mmCIF file of C-alpha atoms and ligand atoms in Angstrom:
data_model
loop_
_atom_site.group_PDB
_atom_site.id
_atom_site.type_symbol
_atom_site.label_atom_id
_atom_site.label_comp_id
_atom_site.label_asym_id
_atom_site.label_seq_id
_atom_site.Cartn_x
_atom_site.Cartn_y
_atom_site.Cartn_z
ATOM 1 C CA MET A 1 86.108 114.081 96.958
ATOM 2 C CA SER A 2 87.580 110.622 97.374
ATOM 3 C CA VAL A 3 88.806 111.021 100.977
ATOM 4 C CA LEU A 4 86.272 111.035 103.825
ATOM 5 C CA ASP A 5 86.924 111.954 107.449
ATOM 6 C CA GLY A 6 86.764 108.569 109.187
ATOM 7 C CA PHE A 7 85.842 110.071 112.521
ATOM 8 C CA THR A 8 82.320 111.134 111.552
ATOM 9 C CA ASP A 9 79.214 108.936 111.762
ATOM 10 C CA ALA A 10 78.047 110.056 108.328
ATOM 11 C CA SER A 11 81.270 108.804 106.669
ATOM 12 C CA ILE A 12 81.106 105.488 108.494
ATOM 13 C CA ARG A 13 77.464 105.032 107.532
ATOM 14 C CA SER A 14 77.971 105.776 103.861
ATOM 15 C CA CYS A 15 81.031 103.522 103.635
ATOM 16 C CA ALA A 16 79.228 100.655 105.376
ATOM 17 C CA GLN A 17 76.322 101.075 102.955
ATOM 18 C CA ALA A 18 78.725 100.967 100.010
ATOM 19 C CA ARG A 19 80.297 97.753 101.374
ATOM 20 C CA ALA A 20 76.842 96.198 101.815
ATOM 21 C CA ALA A 21 76.118 97.151 98.187
ATOM 22 C CA GLY A 22 79.212 95.257 97.040
ATOM 23 C CA GLU A 23 81.462 98.287 96.453
ATOM 24 C CA LEU A 24 85.147 98.566 97.341
ATOM 25 C CA GLY A 25 86.620 101.173 99.661
ATOM 26 C CA ALA A 26 89.778 101.787 101.667
ATOM 27 C CA PHE A 27 89.893 102.096 105.445
ATOM 28 C CA PRO A 28 92.573 102.603 108.100
ATOM 29 C CA THR A 29 93.820 99.979 110.527
ATOM 30 C CA GLU A 30 96.577 100.451 113.096
ATOM 31 C CA THR A 31 98.986 98.487 110.853
ATOM 32 C CA VAL A 32 98.365 99.763 107.303
ATOM 33 C CA TYR A 33 95.362 100.857 105.213
ATOM 34 C CA GLY A 34 93.207 98.087 103.759
ATOM 35 C CA LEU A 35 91.203 97.839 100.526
ATOM 36 C CA GLY A 36 87.929 96.333 101.712
ATOM 37 C CA ALA A 37 84.947 94.436 100.345
ATOM 38 C CA ASP A 38 82.176 92.312 101.886
ATOM 39 C CA ALA A 39 84.033 89.050 102.546
ATOM 40 C CA SER A 40 80.906 86.961 101.948
ATOM 41 C CA ASN A 41 80.208 88.559 98.555
ATOM 42 C CA ASP A 42 82.430 86.725 96.072
ATOM 43 C CA ALA A 43 81.796 89.189 93.227
ATOM 44 C CA ALA A 44 82.746 92.139 95.456
ATOM 45 C CA VAL A 45 85.903 90.369 96.644
ATOM 46 C CA ALA A 46 86.870 89.616 93.040
ATOM 47 C CA LYS A 47 87.011 93.389 92.436
ATOM 48 C CA ILE A 48 89.807 93.643 95.030
ATOM 49 C CA PHE A 49 92.005 91.245 93.082
ATOM 50 C CA ALA A 50 91.317 93.175 89.874
ATOM 51 C CA ALA A 51 92.011 96.591 91.436
ATOM 52 C CA LYS A 52 95.304 95.460 92.959
ATOM 53 C CA GLY A 53 96.509 93.344 90.068
ATOM 54 C CA ARG A 54 96.808 90.587 92.655
ATOM 55 C CA PRO A 55 96.843 86.956 91.482
ATOM 56 C CA SER A 56 93.570 85.326 92.528
ATOM 57 C CA ASN A 57 95.422 82.505 94.310
ATOM 58 C CA HIS A 58 96.784 84.843 97.013
ATOM 59 C CA PRO A 59 94.334 84.788 99.955
ATOM 60 C CA LEU A 60 93.087 87.941 101.687
ATOM 61 C CA ILE A 61 92.689 88.709 105.391
ATOM 62 C CA VAL A 62 89.097 89.065 106.620
ATOM 63 C CA HIS A 63 88.544 91.782 109.236
ATOM 64 C CA VAL A 64 85.926 91.312 111.932
ATOM 65 C CA ASP A 65 84.449 93.634 114.544
ATOM 66 C CA ASP A 66 85.278 93.311 118.224
ATOM 67 C CA SER A 67 81.969 91.898 119.441
ATOM 68 C CA ARG A 68 82.959 89.313 122.083
ATOM 69 C CA GLN A 69 86.562 90.272 121.282
ATOM 70 C CA GLY A 70 86.223 89.076 117.697
ATOM 71 C CA ALA A 71 84.681 85.713 118.610
ATOM 72 C CA ASP A 72 81.369 86.424 116.829
ATOM 73 C CA GLY A 73 83.147 87.215 113.576
ATOM 74 C CA VAL A 74 85.399 84.190 113.961
ATOM 75 C CA ALA A 75 82.390 81.926 114.507
ATOM 76 C CA HIS A 76 80.955 83.172 111.201
ATOM 77 C CA PHE A 77 84.050 82.334 109.127
ATOM 78 C CA ALA A 78 86.021 79.653 110.997
ATOM 79 C CA SER A 79 84.959 76.055 111.568
ATOM 80 C CA ALA A 80 87.282 75.419 114.529
ATOM 81 C CA VAL A 81 89.493 77.428 116.877
ATOM 82 C CA PRO A 82 92.299 75.576 118.680
ATOM 83 C CA ALA A 83 92.922 76.474 122.329
ATOM 84 C CA PHE A 84 96.146 78.370 121.598
ATOM 85 C CA ALA A 85 94.314 80.472 118.993
ATOM 86 C CA GLN A 86 91.569 81.287 121.534
ATOM 87 C CA ARG A 87 94.256 82.467 123.890
ATOM 88 C CA LEU A 88 95.929 84.617 121.214
ATOM 89 C CA MET A 89 92.567 86.247 120.464
ATOM 90 C CA GLN A 90 92.005 86.962 124.153
ATOM 91 C CA VAL A 91 95.415 88.527 124.636
ATOM 92 C CA PHE A 92 96.020 90.378 121.365
ATOM 93 C CA TRP A 93 92.605 91.251 119.873
ATOM 94 C CA PRO A 94 91.671 93.814 118.896
ATOM 95 C CA GLY A 95 95.171 94.363 117.540
ATOM 96 C CA PRO A 96 97.809 93.780 114.839
ATOM 97 C CA LEU A 97 97.523 89.978 114.781
ATOM 98 C CA THR A 98 96.046 87.766 112.034
ATOM 99 C CA LEU A 99 95.147 84.135 112.708
ATOM 100 C CA ILE A 100 94.837 81.536 109.960
ATOM 101 C CA LEU A 101 92.002 79.175 110.920
ATOM 102 C CA PRO A 102 90.092 76.354 109.211
ATOM 103 C CA ARG A 103 87.393 77.952 107.040
ATOM 104 C CA ARG A 104 83.680 77.177 107.027
ATOM 105 C CA ALA A 105 83.146 75.663 103.598
ATOM 106 C CA ASP A 106 80.183 77.913 102.735
ATOM 107 C CA VAL A 107 81.782 81.345 103.320
ATOM 108 C CA GLY A 108 84.661 83.416 101.975
ATOM 109 C CA ALA A 109 85.873 81.070 99.245
ATOM 110 C CA VAL A 110 87.086 83.867 96.943
ATOM 111 C CA ALA A 111 88.603 85.853 99.835
ATOM 112 C CA ALA A 112 90.461 82.713 100.904
ATOM 113 C CA ALA A 113 91.589 82.101 97.313
ATOM 114 C CA GLY A 114 89.892 78.718 97.443
ATOM 115 C CA GLN A 115 91.923 77.455 100.390
ATOM 116 C CA THR A 116 90.282 75.503 103.198
ATOM 117 C CA SER A 117 91.658 78.047 105.688
ATOM 118 C CA ILE A 118 90.881 81.716 106.248
ATOM 119 C CA GLY A 119 92.919 84.612 107.670
ATOM 120 C CA LEU A 120 91.032 86.556 110.361
ATOM 121 C CA ARG A 121 91.959 89.781 112.092
ATOM 122 C CA CYS A 122 90.174 92.042 114.572
ATOM 123 C CA PRO A 123 91.894 95.431 114.134
ATOM 124 C CA ALA A 124 92.148 97.954 116.974
ATOM 125 C CA HIS A 125 91.849 101.186 114.968
ATOM 126 C CA PRO A 126 88.699 103.027 116.120
ATOM 127 C CA VAL A 127 87.700 103.933 112.543
ATOM 128 C CA ALA A 128 88.093 100.319 111.414
ATOM 129 C CA GLN A 129 86.011 99.145 114.353
ATOM 130 C CA ALA A 130 83.293 101.745 113.755
ATOM 131 C CA LEU A 131 83.113 100.655 110.113
ATOM 132 C CA LEU A 132 83.080 96.931 110.944
ATOM 133 C CA ARG A 133 80.327 97.354 113.535
ATOM 134 C CA GLN A 134 78.190 99.374 111.122
ATOM 135 C CA CYS A 135 78.832 96.764 108.414
ATOM 136 C CA ARG A 136 77.681 93.993 110.737
ATOM 137 C CA ALA A 137 74.487 95.961 111.442
ATOM 138 C CA LEU A 138 73.883 95.878 107.681
ATOM 139 C CA GLY A 139 74.492 92.134 107.472
ATOM 140 C CA VAL A 140 78.152 92.247 106.432
ATOM 141 C CA ALA A 141 79.952 89.868 108.816
ATOM 142 C CA GLY A 142 83.492 90.783 107.783
ATOM 143 C CA LEU A 143 85.557 92.822 105.342
ATOM 144 C CA ALA A 144 88.116 91.080 103.189
ATOM 145 C CA ALA A 145 90.967 93.550 102.874
ATOM 146 C CA PRO A 146 94.523 93.281 101.666
ATOM 147 C CA SER A 147 96.834 96.264 102.084
ATOM 148 C CA ALA A 148 95.556 99.096 99.853
ATOM 149 C CA ASN A 149 98.436 99.135 97.381
ATOM 150 C CA GLN A 150 99.142 97.758 93.940
ATOM 151 C CA PHE A 151 100.405 94.173 94.141
ATOM 152 C CA GLY A 152 104.036 93.931 95.236
ATOM 153 C CA ARG A 153 104.344 97.587 96.224
ATOM 154 C CA ILE A 154 104.747 99.336 99.559
ATOM 155 C CA SER A 155 101.747 99.211 101.895
ATOM 156 C CA PRO A 156 100.045 102.573 102.562
ATOM 157 C CA THR A 157 100.181 104.097 106.035
ATOM 158 C CA SER A 158 98.124 107.219 105.258
ATOM 159 C CA ALA A 159 95.034 108.111 103.237
ATOM 160 C CA ALA A 160 97.248 110.130 100.855
ATOM 161 C CA HIS A 161 99.309 107.005 100.120
ATOM 162 C CA VAL A 162 96.130 105.143 99.137
ATOM 163 C CA VAL A 163 95.090 107.947 96.785
ATOM 164 C CA GLY A 164 98.597 107.766 95.323
ATOM 165 C CA GLU A 165 98.056 104.049 94.592
ATOM 166 C CA PHE A 166 94.505 104.099 93.225
ATOM 167 C CA GLY A 167 93.719 107.709 92.271
ATOM 168 C CA ASP A 168 90.527 109.602 92.975
ATOM 169 C CA GLY A 169 88.153 106.854 91.884
ATOM 170 C CA LEU A 170 88.382 104.990 95.187
ATOM 171 C CA LEU A 171 86.637 106.129 98.354
ATOM 172 C CA VAL A 172 89.111 106.291 101.275
ATOM 173 C CA LEU A 173 88.166 106.634 104.945
ATOM 174 C CA ASP A 174 90.845 108.804 106.512
ATOM 175 C CA GLY A 175 91.932 107.683 109.995
ATOM 176 C CA GLY A 176 95.298 109.446 110.116
ATOM 177 C CA SER A 177 98.738 107.834 110.051
ATOM 178 C CA CYS A 178 98.949 104.189 111.090
ATOM 179 C CA ALA A 179 100.433 103.725 114.564
ATOM 180 C CA VAL A 180 102.138 100.363 113.933
ATOM 181 C CA GLY A 181 103.176 101.047 110.330
ATOM 182 C CA ILE A 182 103.947 97.505 109.129
ATOM 183 C CA GLU A 183 101.455 94.716 108.401
ATOM 184 C CA SER A 184 100.020 92.434 111.086
ATOM 185 C CA THR A 185 101.848 89.460 112.537
ATOM 186 C CA ILE A 186 100.369 86.283 110.971
ATOM 187 C CA VAL A 187 100.101 83.019 112.928
ATOM 188 C CA ASP A 188 98.902 79.875 111.169
ATOM 189 C CA CYS A 189 96.653 77.931 113.547
ATOM 190 C CA THR A 190 95.752 75.089 111.146
ATOM 191 C CA ARG A 191 98.739 72.777 111.629
ATOM 192 C CA GLY A 192 98.332 71.653 115.242
ATOM 193 C CA VAL A 193 101.068 73.969 116.490
ATOM 194 C CA PRO A 194 101.262 77.769 116.108
ATOM 195 C CA VAL A 195 103.390 78.705 113.081
ATOM 196 C CA LEU A 196 104.638 82.247 112.451
ATOM 197 C CA LEU A 197 104.019 83.116 108.786
ATOM 198 C CA ARG A 198 104.849 86.824 108.895
ATOM 199 C CA PRO A 199 106.567 88.837 111.658
ATOM 200 C CA GLY A 200 104.916 92.124 112.570
ATOM 201 C CA GLY A 201 104.303 94.466 115.449
ATOM 202 C CA ILE A 202 103.694 91.587 117.849
ATOM 203 C CA GLY A 203 106.885 89.559 118.236
ATOM 204 C CA ALA A 204 107.354 85.798 118.608
ATOM 205 C CA ALA A 205 108.449 86.256 122.235
ATOM 206 C CA GLN A 206 105.174 88.025 123.110
ATOM 207 C CA LEU A 207 103.149 85.319 121.355
ATOM 208 C CA GLN A 208 105.020 82.576 123.199
ATOM 209 C CA ALA A 209 104.625 84.277 126.548
ATOM 210 C CA ALA A 210 100.879 84.565 125.969
ATOM 211 C CA ILE A 211 100.274 80.895 125.161
ATOM 212 C CA GLY A 212 103.094 79.262 127.125
ATOM 213 C CA GLN A 213 103.970 77.331 124.000
ATOM 214 C CA ARG A 214 106.689 77.572 121.395
ATOM 215 C CA ILE A 215 105.953 79.355 118.111
ATOM 216 C CA TRP A 216 107.291 77.441 115.140
ATOM 217 C CA SER A 217 108.877 79.032 112.115
ATOM 218 C CA ASP A 218 107.384 78.089 108.760
ATOM 219 C CA ASP A 219 110.588 76.282 107.724
ATOM 220 C CA GLU A 220 110.626 74.203 110.908
ATOM 221 C CA ALA A 221 106.983 73.290 110.482
ATOM 222 C CA VAL A 222 107.427 72.252 106.845
ATOM 223 C CA GLN A 223 110.396 70.063 107.798
ATOM 224 C CA SER A 224 109.007 68.434 110.945
ATOM 225 C CA LEU A 225 105.257 68.203 110.496
ATOM 226 C CA PRO A 226 104.340 65.441 108.050
ATOM 227 C CA GLY A 227 102.219 66.630 105.148
ATOM 228 C CA ALA A 228 102.039 70.174 106.484
ATOM 229 C CA ALA A 229 102.637 72.245 103.378
ATOM 230 C CA ALA A 230 102.659 75.949 104.096
ATOM 231 C CA PRO A 231 99.564 77.834 103.002
ATOM 232 C CA ARG A 232 100.157 80.392 100.285
ATOM 233 C CA ALA A 233 100.975 83.853 101.589
ATOM 234 C CA SER A 234 101.780 86.646 99.169
ATOM 235 C CA GLY A 235 103.247 88.811 101.924
ATOM 236 C CA THR A 236 105.743 86.047 102.333
ATOM 237 C CA LEU A 237 106.941 86.197 98.729
ATOM 238 C CA GLU A 238 110.602 87.034 98.824
ATOM 239 C CA ALA A 239 110.320 90.128 96.634
ATOM 240 C CA HIS A 240 107.609 92.355 98.069
ATOM 241 C CA TYR A 241 107.096 95.771 99.640
ATOM 242 C CA ALA A 242 109.277 97.307 96.971
ATOM 243 C CA PRO A 243 110.009 100.973 96.353
ATOM 244 C CA ARG A 244 110.821 101.989 92.760
ATOM 245 C CA ALA A 245 114.435 102.740 93.658
ATOM 246 C CA LYS A 246 116.846 99.812 94.161
ATOM 247 C CA LEU A 247 117.207 99.141 97.876
ATOM 248 C CA ARG A 248 120.393 97.692 99.375
ATOM 249 C CA LEU A 249 121.062 96.685 102.975
ATOM 250 C CA MET A 250 124.583 97.305 104.316
ATOM 251 C CA ASP A 251 126.190 97.444 107.712
ATOM 252 C CA ALA A 252 127.264 100.853 109.033
ATOM 253 C CA ARG A 253 130.898 100.436 107.923
ATOM 254 C CA GLY A 254 129.973 99.248 104.455
ATOM 255 C CA LEU A 255 127.653 102.179 104.076
ATOM 256 C CA GLN A 256 130.316 104.700 105.085
ATOM 257 C CA THR A 257 132.849 103.051 102.783
ATOM 258 C CA ALA A 258 130.426 103.246 99.866
ATOM 259 C CA LEU A 259 129.853 106.952 100.556
ATOM 260 C CA ASP A 260 133.621 107.575 100.781
ATOM 261 C CA LEU A 261 134.175 105.844 97.447
ATOM 262 C CA LEU A 262 131.529 108.026 95.896
ATOM 263 C CA GLY A 263 133.481 111.099 96.973
ATOM 264 C CA LYS A 264 132.155 114.395 95.773
ATOM 265 C CA VAL A 265 129.810 114.215 92.837
ATOM 266 C CA PRO A 266 129.034 117.913 92.340
ATOM 267 C CA GLN A 267 127.519 117.491 88.876
ATOM 268 C CA HIS A 268 124.303 116.212 90.453
ATOM 269 C CA SER A 269 122.087 118.889 91.870
ATOM 270 C CA ASP A 270 119.367 116.384 92.816
ATOM 271 C CA PRO A 271 120.104 113.459 95.130
ATOM 272 C CA VAL A 272 120.313 110.117 93.349
ATOM 273 C CA ILE A 273 121.143 108.087 96.443
ATOM 274 C CA ALA A 274 119.219 108.100 99.728
ATOM 275 C CA THR A 275 120.643 106.694 102.935
ATOM 276 C CA TYR A 276 118.597 105.515 105.906
ATOM 277 C CA ALA A 277 120.835 104.676 108.856
ATOM 278 C CA ARG A 278 120.974 104.748 112.645
ATOM 279 C CA VAL A 279 124.617 105.861 112.604
ATOM 280 C CA VAL A 280 125.711 109.342 111.578
ATOM 281 C CA LEU A 281 127.238 109.122 108.090
ATOM 282 C CA ARG A 282 129.676 111.522 106.477
ATOM 283 C CA SER A 283 129.246 112.515 102.866
ATOM 284 C CA ALA A 284 130.189 115.638 100.987
ATOM 285 C CA SER A 285 128.336 114.543 97.864
ATOM 286 C CA GLN A 286 125.296 116.423 96.714
ATOM 287 C CA ALA A 287 124.140 113.189 95.139
ATOM 288 C CA VAL A 288 123.338 111.809 98.599
ATOM 289 C CA TRP A 289 120.236 112.544 100.598
ATOM 290 C CA GLN A 290 120.467 111.363 104.194
ATOM 291 C CA ARG A 291 117.775 110.329 106.573
ATOM 292 C CA ARG A 292 118.285 108.998 110.086
ATOM 293 C CA MET A 293 116.646 105.746 111.146
ATOM 294 C CA PRO A 294 115.312 105.841 114.732
ATOM 295 C CA GLN A 295 117.225 103.831 117.314
ATOM 296 C CA ASP A 296 114.210 101.706 118.224
ATOM 297 C CA ALA A 297 112.239 99.241 116.117
ATOM 298 C CA VAL A 298 108.752 100.492 116.993
ATOM 299 C CA ALA A 299 109.497 104.033 115.827
ATOM 300 C CA THR A 300 111.212 102.715 112.697
ATOM 301 C CA ALA A 301 108.248 100.480 111.768
ATOM 302 C CA GLN A 302 105.912 103.434 112.160
ATOM 303 C CA GLN A 303 107.757 105.579 109.609
ATOM 304 C CA LEU A 304 109.389 102.947 107.370
ATOM 305 C CA PHE A 305 106.890 102.798 104.484
ATOM 306 C CA ALA A 306 106.374 106.581 104.462
ATOM 307 C CA VAL A 307 110.138 107.086 104.304
ATOM 308 C CA LEU A 308 110.482 104.673 101.365
ATOM 309 C CA ARG A 309 107.648 106.446 99.561
ATOM 310 C CA GLU A 310 109.316 109.790 100.212
ATOM 311 C CA PHE A 311 112.565 108.526 98.689
ATOM 312 C CA ASP A 312 110.630 107.414 95.607
ATOM 313 C CA ALA A 313 108.882 110.801 95.431
ATOM 314 C CA ARG A 314 112.294 112.519 95.450
ATOM 315 C CA GLY A 315 113.283 110.385 92.485
ATOM 316 C CA VAL A 316 116.357 108.740 94.007
ATOM 317 C CA LYS A 317 117.675 105.710 92.114
ATOM 318 C CA LEU A 318 119.356 103.912 95.028
ATOM 319 C CA ILE A 319 118.374 103.502 98.678
ATOM 320 C CA TRP A 320 121.149 102.384 100.998
ATOM 321 C CA VAL A 321 119.800 101.171 104.325
ATOM 322 C CA GLU A 322 121.763 100.229 107.423
ATOM 323 C CA THR A 323 120.937 96.607 108.285
ATOM 324 C CA PRO A 324 118.722 96.560 111.406
ATOM 325 C CA PRO A 325 120.077 94.931 114.571
ATOM 326 C CA ALA A 326 119.753 91.125 114.680
ATOM 327 C CA THR A 327 117.529 91.273 117.786
ATOM 328 C CA PRO A 328 113.907 89.966 117.854
ATOM 329 C CA ASP A 329 112.350 93.413 118.306
ATOM 330 C CA TRP A 330 113.580 94.276 114.795
ATOM 331 C CA ASP A 331 112.162 91.089 113.135
ATOM 332 C CA GLY A 332 109.255 92.859 111.417
ATOM 333 C CA VAL A 333 111.298 95.764 110.078
ATOM 334 C CA ARG A 334 114.162 93.478 109.005
ATOM 335 C CA ASP A 335 111.716 91.205 107.169
ATOM 336 C CA ARG A 336 110.176 94.098 105.187
ATOM 337 C CA LEU A 337 113.579 95.567 104.303
ATOM 338 C CA GLN A 338 114.940 92.205 103.161
ATOM 339 C CA ARG A 339 111.933 91.718 100.902
ATOM 340 C CA ALA A 340 112.270 95.242 99.516
ATOM 341 C CA ALA A 341 115.951 94.540 98.829
ATOM 342 C CA ALA A 342 115.082 91.283 97.031
ATOM 343 C CA ALA A 343 112.777 93.002 94.535
HETATM 344 O O1 LIG B 401 98.105 94.406 108.634
HETATM 345 C C1 LIG B 401 97.612 93.697 107.760
HETATM 346 O O2 LIG B 401 97.620 92.454 107.823
HETATM 347 C C2 LIG B 401 96.954 94.395 106.579
HETATM 348 C C3 LIG B 401 95.735 95.125 107.064
HETATM 349 C C4 LIG B 401 94.973 95.785 105.972
HETATM 350 O O3 LIG B 401 94.930 94.239 107.801
HETATM 351 N N1 LIG B 401 96.628 93.473 105.550
HETATM 352 C C5 LIG B 401 97.540 92.877 104.769
HETATM 353 O O4 LIG B 401 96.980 92.133 103.766
HETATM 354 O O5 LIG B 401 98.741 92.992 104.942
HETATM 355 P P1 LIG B 401 97.818 91.525 102.553
HETATM 356 O O6 LIG B 401 96.839 90.909 101.638
HETATM 357 O O7 LIG B 401 98.707 92.557 101.985
HETATM 358 O O8 LIG B 401 98.595 90.371 103.243
HETATM 359 C C6 LIG B 401 97.840 89.318 103.768
HETATM 360 C C7 LIG B 401 98.707 88.156 104.013
HETATM 361 C C8 LIG B 401 99.210 87.571 102.734
HETATM 362 O O9 LIG B 401 100.553 87.189 102.923
HETATM 363 C C9 LIG B 401 98.289 86.403 102.547
HETATM 364 O O10 LIG B 401 98.811 85.432 101.710
HETATM 365 C C10 LIG B 401 98.124 85.942 103.980
HETATM 366 O O11 LIG B 401 97.944 87.141 104.663
HETATM 367 N N2 LIG B 401 96.938 85.114 104.145
HETATM 368 C C11 LIG B 401 95.653 85.483 104.122
HETATM 369 N N3 LIG B 401 94.830 84.421 104.227
HETATM 370 C C12 LIG B 401 95.639 83.348 104.325
HETATM 371 C C13 LIG B 401 95.413 81.951 104.447
HETATM 372 N N4 LIG B 401 94.195 81.420 104.465
HETATM 373 N N5 LIG B 401 96.483 81.167 104.530
HETATM 374 C C14 LIG B 401 97.729 81.676 104.494
HETATM 375 N N6 LIG B 401 98.009 82.961 104.369
HETATM 376 C C15 LIG B 401 96.985 83.797 104.283
HETATM 377 MG MG1 LIG B 402 100.054 93.591 101.046
#
C-alpha cells in the first residue's frame, strides 16, 4: 500500500518518522500535494530533485508548522523578516501564501538551491499541519516540498494524481482533494518592497489591502530597483504545468468558429479535441469532447488540474480553452493556462 489515510494518528506518526529518517513522502496541502523531505537534511532534499527530474538550481518551498502562526519555523530558516512580511504572515498564515525571505546561512542550502533566500510557507491543510507538528516533535523544523509531480508537469490535487506521477514506490498521505487547486501565491520579501512572483489563490488586491502597500510585479521590480535581479523560480518558467495534449487559449467566438470549421468528423469514435469553456458551444462532431468551465475563478482553480489530467487520460490531442476573463480574480488560473499553452 502506498497511500495512507492522512486523518489517522498512526499514518502521521509513521510519515513523520520516515521524514526524520531522511526518506521522501508526499502530503496534501490546500493548494496542491507536495513531495516532502527534511529541509535541514541536504541528502534527503537532494532525493527530491532526483525523483522529480528537477534541475538542482530551482529552489524548493519549505513548509513550517503553525506554532506562533509560523513564526517559530520562520525563525529557524530566515535571518530577517521585514515588517510587511510579518503582516502577511499574520493575515494569511496558515494558508496558500509563500514568502521568500533572507536565509540563515547554516540551514536549507540544498532546498534553497544555494540561494541566499528561502521560500517559506505555513499551509492550512489539517493533514499537513498534523504532519509538520509531528515532524517538529522529532526535530524536523520544516519540510522542503515542491509540488509532487514530474518536473514541468501538472501539479497533483489528489493522492491518486501523485501515484500517477511516481507509482507505488512513494508513500502518499491522503488528505482528499485540494480545496484551492493551484499553487500558492509567492511574494518575494527580499528586495525592500513586496514583489509578486507567482499569482495564486490569494490575489494582489488582498495582499495590498492587508499591508496597505503596493505589491510590485517582478518586471517592475527588475526595471526600477537597482541591482535587484529576480530570484530563480521554476514555477515562473514560461512553459510549465503542461498536459500531454497541446493546449490553446481562444476567446469564445474563436472557439466556436474553430468548431464550426471542423464540421462533422464522424470517422472518429474517440474524441481528439477537448473544449473547456464558460460559454455553451455547439458542435456536432464526435471528435469533440466538451467540458464546461465554472463561471467563477475559485471553482475553476479547484478543478483545473484534475480536468487537464482527465483530458490527458482520455487521450485527446488538442485542448481548446476559453481565455479566462481579464479580471484580477482570474490571475492565478490565467497564469497557469498561459504557461500550459506555452509548453
Ligand atoms: O502551493 C505550493 O506552493 C506547492 C505546495 C506543495 O506548497 N508547492 C509548489 O512548489 O508549488 P514548486 O516547487 O512546484 O514551486 C515552488 C516555487 C518555484 O517557482 C520556486 O522557484 C519558487 O517557489 N521558490 C522557492 N524558493 C525560492 C526562492 N528562494 N527564491 C525564489 N523563488 C523560490
Ligand atoms: Mg511545481
